[in-house]
Amino acid sequence: MRTANRRPGGRSAGVKPGGRAAPRHETTADRIKDYILGEGLQPGDLLPTEAELCEHLGVSRSNVREAVRQLTTLDIVEVRHGHGTFVGNMSLDALVESLVFRGVLVPGDDLRALREVIDLRLTLDLAMAERIVDAFRGTTNPELHALVKEMVAKATSGSPFPDEDRAFHTGLLARLDNSLVGQLVGAFWDVHTAVVPKLGVSVAVDLERTARAHGEMLEAAEAGDPERFRLAVTTHYEPIQRSLDERAK
Amino acid sequence: MRTANRRPGGRSAGVKPGGRAAPRHETTADRIKDYILGEGLQPGDLLPTEAELCEHLGVSRSNVREAVRQLTTLDIVEVRHGHGTFVGNMSLDALVESLVFRGVLVPGDDLRALREVIDLRLTLDLAMAERIVDAFRGTTNPELHALVKEMVAKATSGSPFPDEDRAFHTGLLARLDNSLVGQLVGAFWDVHTAVVPKLGVSVAVDLERTARAHGEMLEAAEAGDPERFRLAVTTHYEPIQRSLDERAK
DNA sequence: GCCGATTTGTGCGTATGTATG
DNA sequence: TCATACATACGCACAAATCGG
């Protein structure tokens, strides 16, 4: 089922072909986006104050505030209290927040959304295996090895290592010519870490095995062996998937 | 005109451990989300009016409106003018809008974001090949065949077929046990169709070849042949990818 | 088809907290 | 410390849209 009449890309004019009227704050948001594009502003650049935007766009403060709020949600703009409004970094935080809420909303199967997210991470890691090993073949990556070492150390002491885990996976995908994949996987990882505590479930995993699988992935990539890399990826996801499967039934 | 101005003598919530203050509308949005979860509301259910939310949450209407605007952007709630506020259908429209804007923002390489999106669609279609053919093996799917027929007919007459194309791909992935994949691919498709006109590029593709590749994908899936399916997928994306590569040069 | 009740959309004035100089 | 600029927040009045009688 698809959302019938929605206009994801936005529109500069106030009406759409169907004849339906668009709320003013929607068009105001689009006009602010057009302003950013027209001025060629980049992430971090300063935007006009709300008052200036009101005058420039000919709308009220309430209107620009709601438009700015919408753009803030999408990380297209970023507001700092008492300082000003800036162009945002275009992160995928909106996707994260959306998926997190859906993950805790689904009533019947609490873990379905979480399983789907992890399944998608596994799928992408496997699908990118060739490209990753091609990018890492014959290279040395001290920063990634340091992350693995840190993860192993924390695993042996029984403490989790969420930050290193995320940095490792995004570090692997950062070498690709497709930056969207890395950002998506990072977003899915954020969904994972945000949903788990909200569900009140303790997903116990084999920390040491997970940590060592990271090292195996990195070595396989540097050795240029796609098959070994895929095997390490599968091993890496085994603990968390088994933990979820046990809880599901 | 002094009216009841609540004094924040005791802040109930709104401060984060770091000491930094959290904007009120952020906490208001979270409280609305908590209300939805607490009441067990499902997509389409009616929410209290803005006035009732103001009273219930103890904040002003402006604040409620900004919070609702944020939730509207994420498709967590849906507002209908003069009717009411409802729980949204949790689509990935926010992701679409975010990616579309980023796609047109990148200054140097206009088509990079578009190429990444299409590359990701291709990757997901290929990665899901086994599961798709497993789901379709030995089945008959008149509605998908009808879509293919429609696409071929439009292709021979020289007209594009965006709606049928999208419906076909999401229809294939709808059979999977992972609904997130289908929604993601649909979102990427929307990004594609929204970005192309904004960039002012006419991505000329071989319509007939694309249309026939859809039929080949469906038949391969029904025949239970993953390799044939993957080949059809690759053929399907060839025209658009070549068109993009030529433009990128 | 009109009317009125309900609900969201918009504009405006004002007060407050915060960062900068 | 004070002054200025700005974002944040509140409250009200009116406009526009929707639905039911």
XYZ file of C-alpha atoms (C1' of nucleotides) in Angstrom:
540
model
C 0.000 0.000 0.000
C 1.469 3.256 -1.004
C 0.678 6.718 0.158
C -1.433 7.861 -2.696
C -0.947 11.546 -3.168
C 2.207 12.790 -1.632
C 4.753 15.059 -3.056
C 8.083 14.075 -1.608
C 10.218 16.382 -3.589
C 8.385 19.466 -2.631
C 7.211 22.164 -4.925
C 7.881 25.774 -5.399
C 4.370 26.782 -6.338
C 1.476 26.661 -3.944
C -0.724 24.162 -5.692
C -0.258 20.832 -7.308
C -1.822 19.458 -10.450
C -4.602 17.745 -8.592
C -5.976 21.128 -7.590
C -5.455 20.486 -3.900
C -4.128 23.455 -2.006
C -0.822 23.140 -0.218
C -0.480 24.638 3.268
C 1.556 27.773 3.343
C 4.229 26.465 5.706
C 4.920 23.679 3.228
C 5.580 26.134 0.447
C 7.545 28.282 2.864
C 9.833 25.350 3.595
C 10.287 24.784 -0.113
C 11.110 28.444 -0.616
C 13.731 28.279 2.116
C 15.226 25.258 0.395
C 15.199 27.145 -2.875
C 16.949 30.025 -1.116
C 19.696 27.700 0.081
C 20.127 26.299 -3.408
C 19.924 29.703 -5.040
C 22.592 31.172 -2.791
C 24.723 28.078 -3.154
C 24.965 27.683 0.613
C 26.836 24.716 2.046
C 26.432 22.867 5.359
C 27.447 25.176 8.185
C 26.670 28.402 6.379
C 24.566 30.985 8.156
C 21.005 31.630 7.094
C 19.084 34.891 7.497
C 17.350 35.478 10.787
C 13.731 34.550 11.193
C 12.702 38.179 10.907
C 14.605 38.589 7.664
C 13.064 35.408 6.313
C 9.634 36.723 7.259
C 10.212 39.913 5.345
C 11.918 38.237 2.418
C 9.229 35.587 2.018
C 6.329 37.785 3.057
C 4.987 35.448 5.728
C 4.591 35.561 9.463
C 7.018 34.340 12.086
C 4.815 31.420 13.065
C 4.902 30.300 9.495
C 8.659 30.441 9.091
C 9.102 28.809 12.456
C 7.016 25.821 11.430
C 8.845 25.629 8.133
C 12.204 25.839 9.882
C 11.046 23.138 12.289
C 10.270 20.862 9.382
C 13.659 21.511 7.812
C 15.342 20.987 11.169
C 13.724 17.561 11.435
C 15.254 16.639 8.092
C 18.631 18.077 9.151
C 18.492 20.460 6.225
C 18.890 23.378 8.614
C 20.230 23.515 12.143
C 19.247 26.134 14.712
C 21.438 27.164 17.612
C 19.687 28.979 20.379
C 20.602 32.619 20.574
C 23.071 32.274 17.764
C 21.342 31.750 14.462
C 20.078 29.328 11.856
C 22.577 27.380 9.776
C 22.523 24.913 6.933
C 22.517 21.396 8.370
C 24.672 18.408 7.507
C 21.946 16.475 5.695
C 22.284 13.458 7.930
C 19.792 10.622 7.963
C 18.624 11.342 11.497
C 15.072 11.673 10.267
C 15.189 8.140 8.926
C 16.518 6.971 12.259
C 13.813 8.658 14.274
C 11.142 7.412 11.919
C 12.335 3.822 12.027
C 12.835 3.919 15.768
C 9.276 4.985 16.368
C 7.959 2.383 13.995
C 10.129 -0.177 15.717
C 8.464 0.416 19.036
C 4.983 0.913 17.619
C 4.414 -2.435 15.968
C 2.252 -4.191 18.516
C 2.232 -7.864 17.670
C 5.844 -8.642 17.024
C 8.024 -6.256 18.954
C 11.237 -7.408 17.388
C 10.120 -7.597 13.785
C 11.295 -4.087 12.904
C 14.591 -4.666 14.676
C 15.113 -7.947 12.869
C 14.422 -6.290 9.549
C 16.958 -3.568 10.248
C 19.662 -6.049 11.172
C 18.758 -8.239 8.228
C 19.229 -5.252 5.964
C 22.620 -4.461 7.489
C 23.730 -8.033 6.906
C 22.438 -7.948 3.345
C 24.277 -4.735 2.545
C 27.520 -5.928 4.122
C 27.355 -9.094 2.054
C 26.375 -7.305 -1.131
C 29.275 -4.884 -0.745
C 31.808 -7.644 -0.078
C 33.465 -7.504 -3.501
C 33.772 -3.756 -3.515
C 35.115 -3.650 0.017
C 37.829 -6.233 -0.577
C 38.713 -4.497 -3.832
C 39.158 -1.258 -1.935
C 41.177 -2.821 0.890
C 43.259 -5.370 -0.997
C 46.915 -4.957 -0.078
C 46.378 -1.975 2.195
C 47.175 -1.501 5.862
C 44.662 0.231 8.057
C 46.037 0.983 11.502
C 42.996 2.940 12.658
C 40.642 0.051 11.888
C 43.012 -2.433 13.529
C 43.066 -0.187 16.560
C 39.278 -0.298 16.683
C 39.347 -4.086 16.518
C 41.910 -4.238 19.296
C 39.767 -1.945 21.413
C 36.687 -4.057 20.770
C 38.480 -7.264 21.718
C 39.794 -5.655 24.877
C 36.361 -4.455 25.931
C 34.795 -7.795 25.043
C 37.206 -9.714 27.260
C 36.365 -7.394 30.136
C 32.678 -7.946 29.527
C 31.785 -4.421 28.438
C 29.990 -3.591 25.190
C 31.590 -1.490 22.472
C 28.847 0.260 20.509
C 30.895 3.262 19.395
C 33.816 1.226 18.100
C 31.440 -1.177 16.391
C 29.710 1.609 14.496
C 32.969 3.318 13.617
C 34.361 0.062 12.267
C 31.460 -0.663 9.947
C 31.191 2.883 8.630
C 34.985 2.903 8.270
C 34.818 -0.143 6.049
C 32.124 1.348 3.852
C 33.731 4.786 3.758
C 36.210 3.545 1.167
C 33.446 2.850 -1.329
C 32.504 5.276 -4.066
C 28.923 5.074 -2.805
C 28.662 7.188 0.319
C 24.958 6.515 0.668
C 25.522 2.899 1.640
C 27.734 3.838 4.551
C 25.303 6.440 5.793
C 22.399 4.022 5.538
C 24.231 1.354 7.484
C 25.175 3.926 10.092
C 21.559 5.004 10.341
C 20.431 1.407 10.743
C 23.004 0.959 13.447
C 21.620 3.984 15.271
C 18.138 2.535 14.971
C 19.389 -0.674 16.505
C 20.980 1.010 19.509
C 17.985 3.300 20.007
C 15.311 0.634 19.783
C 16.851 -1.995 22.032
C 16.616 -0.016 25.280
C 13.116 1.206 24.443
C 11.882 -2.330 24.036
C 13.234 -3.260 27.419
C 14.805 -6.391 26.031
C 18.339 -7.306 26.836
C 19.810 -8.737 23.695
C 22.607 -10.810 25.084
C 25.239 -11.563 22.497
C 28.575 -13.288 22.452
C 30.763 -10.204 22.740
C 34.097 -11.898 22.177
C 32.930 -13.752 19.124
C 31.519 -10.551 17.646
C 34.713 -8.633 18.357
C 36.923 -11.286 16.792
C 34.668 -11.461 13.723
C 35.444 -7.811 13.114
C 39.135 -8.562 13.014
C 38.534 -11.437 10.637
C 36.517 -9.186 8.332
C 39.324 -6.648 8.215
C 42.033 -9.221 7.585
C 39.991 -10.888 4.866
C 39.490 -7.533 3.189
C 43.182 -6.683 3.338
C 43.993 -10.150 2.020
C 41.609 -9.550 -0.865
C 39.531 -12.644 -0.207
C 35.812 -11.956 -0.789
C 34.663 -15.403 0.242
C 36.501 -15.235 3.531
C 35.110 -11.761 4.064
C 31.548 -12.950 3.517
C 32.085 -15.801 5.934
C 33.351 -13.385 8.567
C 30.338 -11.146 8.008
C 27.979 -14.057 8.500
C 29.833 -15.079 11.643
C 29.668 -11.511 12.863
C 25.894 -11.369 12.681
C 25.273 -14.850 14.061
C 25.182 -13.985 17.779
C 22.711 -11.125 17.482
C 20.489 -12.995 15.042
C 20.342 -16.070 17.234
C 19.527 -13.919 20.222
C 16.645 -12.328 18.318
C 15.350 -15.632 17.021
C 15.260 -17.080 20.509
C 13.267 -14.126 21.786
C 10.878 -14.224 18.861
C 9.392 -17.563 19.743
C -1.871 41.724 28.853
C -0.778 39.352 31.476
C -2.472 36.077 31.443
C -1.614 32.876 33.155
C 2.076 32.521 32.518
C 3.277 29.318 34.043
C 6.513 29.752 35.871
C 9.012 26.997 35.336
C 9.817 26.766 39.007
C 10.013 23.027 38.633
C 11.033 21.652 35.332
C 9.492 18.245 35.015
C 11.491 17.215 32.002
C 13.450 18.788 29.230
C 17.008 18.696 30.461
C 19.580 16.257 29.297
C 22.299 14.741 31.447
C 24.884 16.885 29.791
C 23.299 19.957 31.293
C 22.338 21.337 27.902
C 18.730 22.433 27.735
C 16.414 20.632 25.355
C 13.964 22.811 23.443
C 10.441 22.476 24.683
C 8.956 21.507 21.362
C 11.325 18.544 21.218
C 10.040 17.218 24.496
C 6.506 18.035 23.406
C 6.965 15.911 20.303
C 8.309 13.080 22.435
C 5.336 13.364 24.757
C 2.953 13.164 21.815
C 4.768 10.056 20.637
C 4.498 8.624 24.136
C 0.789 9.401 24.066
C 0.382 7.455 20.821
C 2.266 4.513 22.284
C 0.503 4.726 25.623
C -2.949 4.727 24.038
C -1.931 1.992 21.628
C -3.053 4.073 18.655
C -2.592 2.703 15.167
C -2.113 4.490 11.818
C -5.304 6.300 10.911
C -6.540 6.731 14.468
C -7.680 10.162 15.571
C -5.580 12.197 17.948
C -6.879 14.848 20.364
C -7.357 18.321 18.978
C -4.590 20.852 19.277
C -6.477 22.611 22.057
C -6.834 19.388 23.998
C -3.167 18.604 23.533
C -2.306 22.084 24.820
C -4.313 21.493 27.957
C -3.167 17.924 28.403
C 0.516 18.753 27.978
C 0.405 22.180 29.582
C 2.013 24.013 26.690
C 0.902 26.633 24.242
C -0.644 25.926 20.894
C 2.362 27.314 19.033
C 4.476 24.764 20.785
C 2.088 21.942 20.018
C 1.949 23.038 16.404
C 5.726 22.975 16.019
C 5.862 19.547 17.609
C 3.084 18.319 15.340
C 4.926 19.797 12.374
C 7.992 17.786 13.267
C 5.971 14.600 13.616
C 4.194 15.371 10.355
C 7.535 15.563 8.596
C 8.358 12.075 9.830
C 4.885 10.852 8.835
C 4.250 9.868 12.423
C 1.118 12.018 12.421
C -0.980 13.330 9.577
C -2.924 16.578 9.739
C -6.067 17.261 7.732
C -7.181 20.851 7.646
C -10.514 21.368 9.332
C -10.802 17.719 10.211
C -8.256 16.691 12.773
C -4.893 15.137 13.504
C -4.385 11.441 12.889
C -1.657 8.888 13.376
C 0.381 8.693 10.174
C 1.381 5.643 8.218
C 5.064 5.808 9.074
C 6.230 6.018 5.483
C 9.772 6.891 4.510
C 8.828 10.193 2.927
C 11.229 12.007 5.228
C 14.077 9.949 3.833
C 12.928 10.783 0.326
C 12.760 14.498 0.938
C 16.123 14.463 2.664
C 17.825 12.553 -0.125
C 16.168 14.632 -2.812
C 17.463 17.845 -1.327
C 20.922 16.431 -0.915
C 20.774 15.177 -4.459
C 20.258 18.632 -5.830
C 22.565 20.352 -3.351
C 25.826 18.647 -4.195
C 27.487 21.243 -6.411
C 30.340 19.545 -8.190
C 28.859 16.306 -9.421
C 25.158 16.772 -9.932
C 24.459 13.176 -10.718
C 26.508 11.559 -7.998
C 23.630 11.293 -5.542
C 21.328 9.987 -8.242
C 23.867 7.389 -9.283
C 24.277 6.259 -5.708
C 20.535 5.846 -5.287
C 20.204 3.781 -8.440
C 23.278 1.778 -7.538
C 21.672 0.966 -4.211
C 18.448 -0.127 -5.891
C 20.385 -2.434 -8.172
C 22.357 -3.817 -5.255
C 19.229 -4.563 -3.253
C 17.441 -6.167 -6.185
C 20.433 -8.424 -6.781
C 20.895 -9.223 -3.107
C 17.231 -10.184 -2.781
C 17.286 -12.401 -5.881
C 17.279 -15.709 -4.017
C 14.505 -14.726 -1.671
C 12.382 -13.337 -4.481
C 12.619 -16.414 -6.662
C 11.956 -18.581 -3.619
C 8.791 -16.619 -2.971
C 7.626 -16.672 -6.593
C 8.689 -20.152 -7.669
C 5.755 -21.943 -9.247
C 3.278 -19.137 -8.689
C 1.194 -17.154 -11.166
C 0.896 -13.421 -10.667
C -1.677 -11.896 -12.998
C -1.464 -8.424 -11.492
C 2.289 -8.240 -12.054
C 1.938 -9.600 -15.581
C -0.684 -6.950 -16.206
C 1.784 -4.311 -15.084
C 4.399 -5.670 -17.455
C 1.911 -5.676 -20.309
C 1.002 -2.095 -19.525
C 4.653 -1.061 -19.427
C 5.386 -2.714 -22.767
C 2.365 -1.037 -24.309
C 3.398 2.386 -23.084
C 6.992 1.805 -24.133
C 6.023 0.980 -27.706
C 4.008 4.157 -27.864
C 6.961 6.128 -26.543
C 5.460 7.185 -23.227
C 7.142 6.567 -19.884
C 5.576 4.373 -17.197
C 6.807 5.543 -13.788
C 3.803 4.378 -11.761
C 3.769 0.884 -13.219
C 7.520 0.625 -12.805
C 7.354 1.496 -9.127
C 4.381 -0.778 -8.519
C 6.185 -3.675 -10.186
C 9.331 -3.408 -8.088
C 7.507 -2.949 -4.812
C 5.184 -5.761 -5.816
C 8.135 -8.091 -6.228
C 9.573 -7.179 -2.851
C 6.220 -7.224 -1.102
C 6.366 -11.008 -0.962
C 9.453 -10.932 1.240
C 9.297 -11.263 4.992
C 11.292 -8.045 5.228
C 8.953 -5.152 4.516
C 11.677 -2.586 5.095
C 13.490 -3.550 1.904
C 10.452 -2.894 -0.231
C 9.800 0.442 1.408
C 13.411 1.481 0.997
C 13.421 0.596 -2.678
C 10.167 2.480 -3.108
C 11.668 5.483 -1.377
C 14.722 5.357 -3.605
C 12.472 5.180 -6.596
C 10.668 8.312 -5.428
C 14.013 10.048 -4.987
C 14.892 9.128 -8.528
C 11.693 10.508 -10.030
C 11.849 13.643 -7.901
C 15.492 14.479 -8.562
C 15.575 14.009 -12.322
C 13.263 16.909 -13.203
C 14.927 19.190 -10.649
C 18.303 18.634 -12.208
C 16.938 19.587 -15.582
C 18.569 16.581 -17.185
C 16.643 14.396 -19.525
C 17.741 10.882 -18.791
C 16.891 9.201 -22.029
C 16.585 5.476 -21.621
C 15.635 2.598 -23.837
C 12.027 2.281 -22.774
C 11.239 -0.903 -24.624
C 14.284 -2.704 -23.334
C 13.501 -1.644 -19.769
C 9.894 -2.757 -20.100
C 10.824 -6.155 -21.498
C 13.428 -6.655 -18.767
C 10.624 -6.397 -16.235
C 8.807 -9.258 -17.898
C 11.972 -11.312 -17.948
C 12.490 -10.692 -14.229
C 8.984 -11.876 -13.448
C 9.235 -14.985 -15.586
C 12.605 -15.882 -14.134
C 11.183 -15.541 -10.638
C 8.187 -17.710 -11.449
C 10.497 -20.249 -13.064
C 12.577 -20.295 -9.899
C 15.833 -19.425 -11.653
C 17.923 -17.025 -9.553
C 20.693 -16.671 -12.106
C 18.286 -15.777 -14.853
C 16.610 -13.337 -12.508
C 19.890 -11.623 -11.698
C 20.700 -11.334 -15.366
C 17.334 -9.728 -16.041
C 17.908 -7.288 -13.191
C 21.260 -6.283 -14.614
C 19.726 -5.857 -18.052
C 16.961 -3.797 -16.518
C 19.349 -1.255 -15.030
C 21.682 -1.080 -18.016
C 19.889 1.681 -19.957
C 19.618 4.116 -17.069
C 23.147 3.449 -15.857
C 24.631 3.958 -19.302
C 22.675 7.157 -19.671
C 24.068 8.426 -16.367
C 27.615 7.370 -17.180
C 27.494 9.212 -20.469
C 26.367 12.383 -18.765
C 28.984 12.100 -16.068
C 31.635 11.481 -18.672
C -27.306 24.354 -1.248
C -26.854 27.064 3.074
C -25.474 27.443 7.836
C -23.068 26.767 11.949
C -19.991 24.020 14.822
C -15.497 22.099 14.996
C -10.729 22.032 13.845
C -6.601 23.355 11.715
C -3.976 27.410 9.314
C -2.193 32.063 9.715
C -0.735 36.527 11.569
C 0.647 39.461 15.257
C 2.139 41.188 19.694
C 4.863 40.303 23.590
C 7.803 38.223 27.117
C 11.901 35.340 28.227
C 16.258 32.869 27.876
C 20.757 32.771 25.750
C 24.924 33.991 23.330
C 27.985 37.729 21.870
C 30.504 41.895 22.424
C 28.206 44.247 34.280
C 25.499 45.890 30.820
C 23.546 46.186 26.234
C 22.262 44.154 21.972
C 20.671 40.576 18.884
C 18.411 36.499 18.314
C 15.880 32.292 19.021
C 12.265 30.396 22.026
C 7.831 30.495 23.827
C 3.040 32.085 24.987
C -1.640 33.749 23.882
C -5.069 35.644 21.245
C -7.834 36.803 17.005
C -9.203 35.714 12.646
C -9.213 32.976 8.189
C -9.980 28.649 5.835
C -11.535 23.950 5.510
C -14.485 20.092 6.780
C -18.623 17.873 8.344
C -23.352 17.334 9.782
C -28.056 19.124 10.109
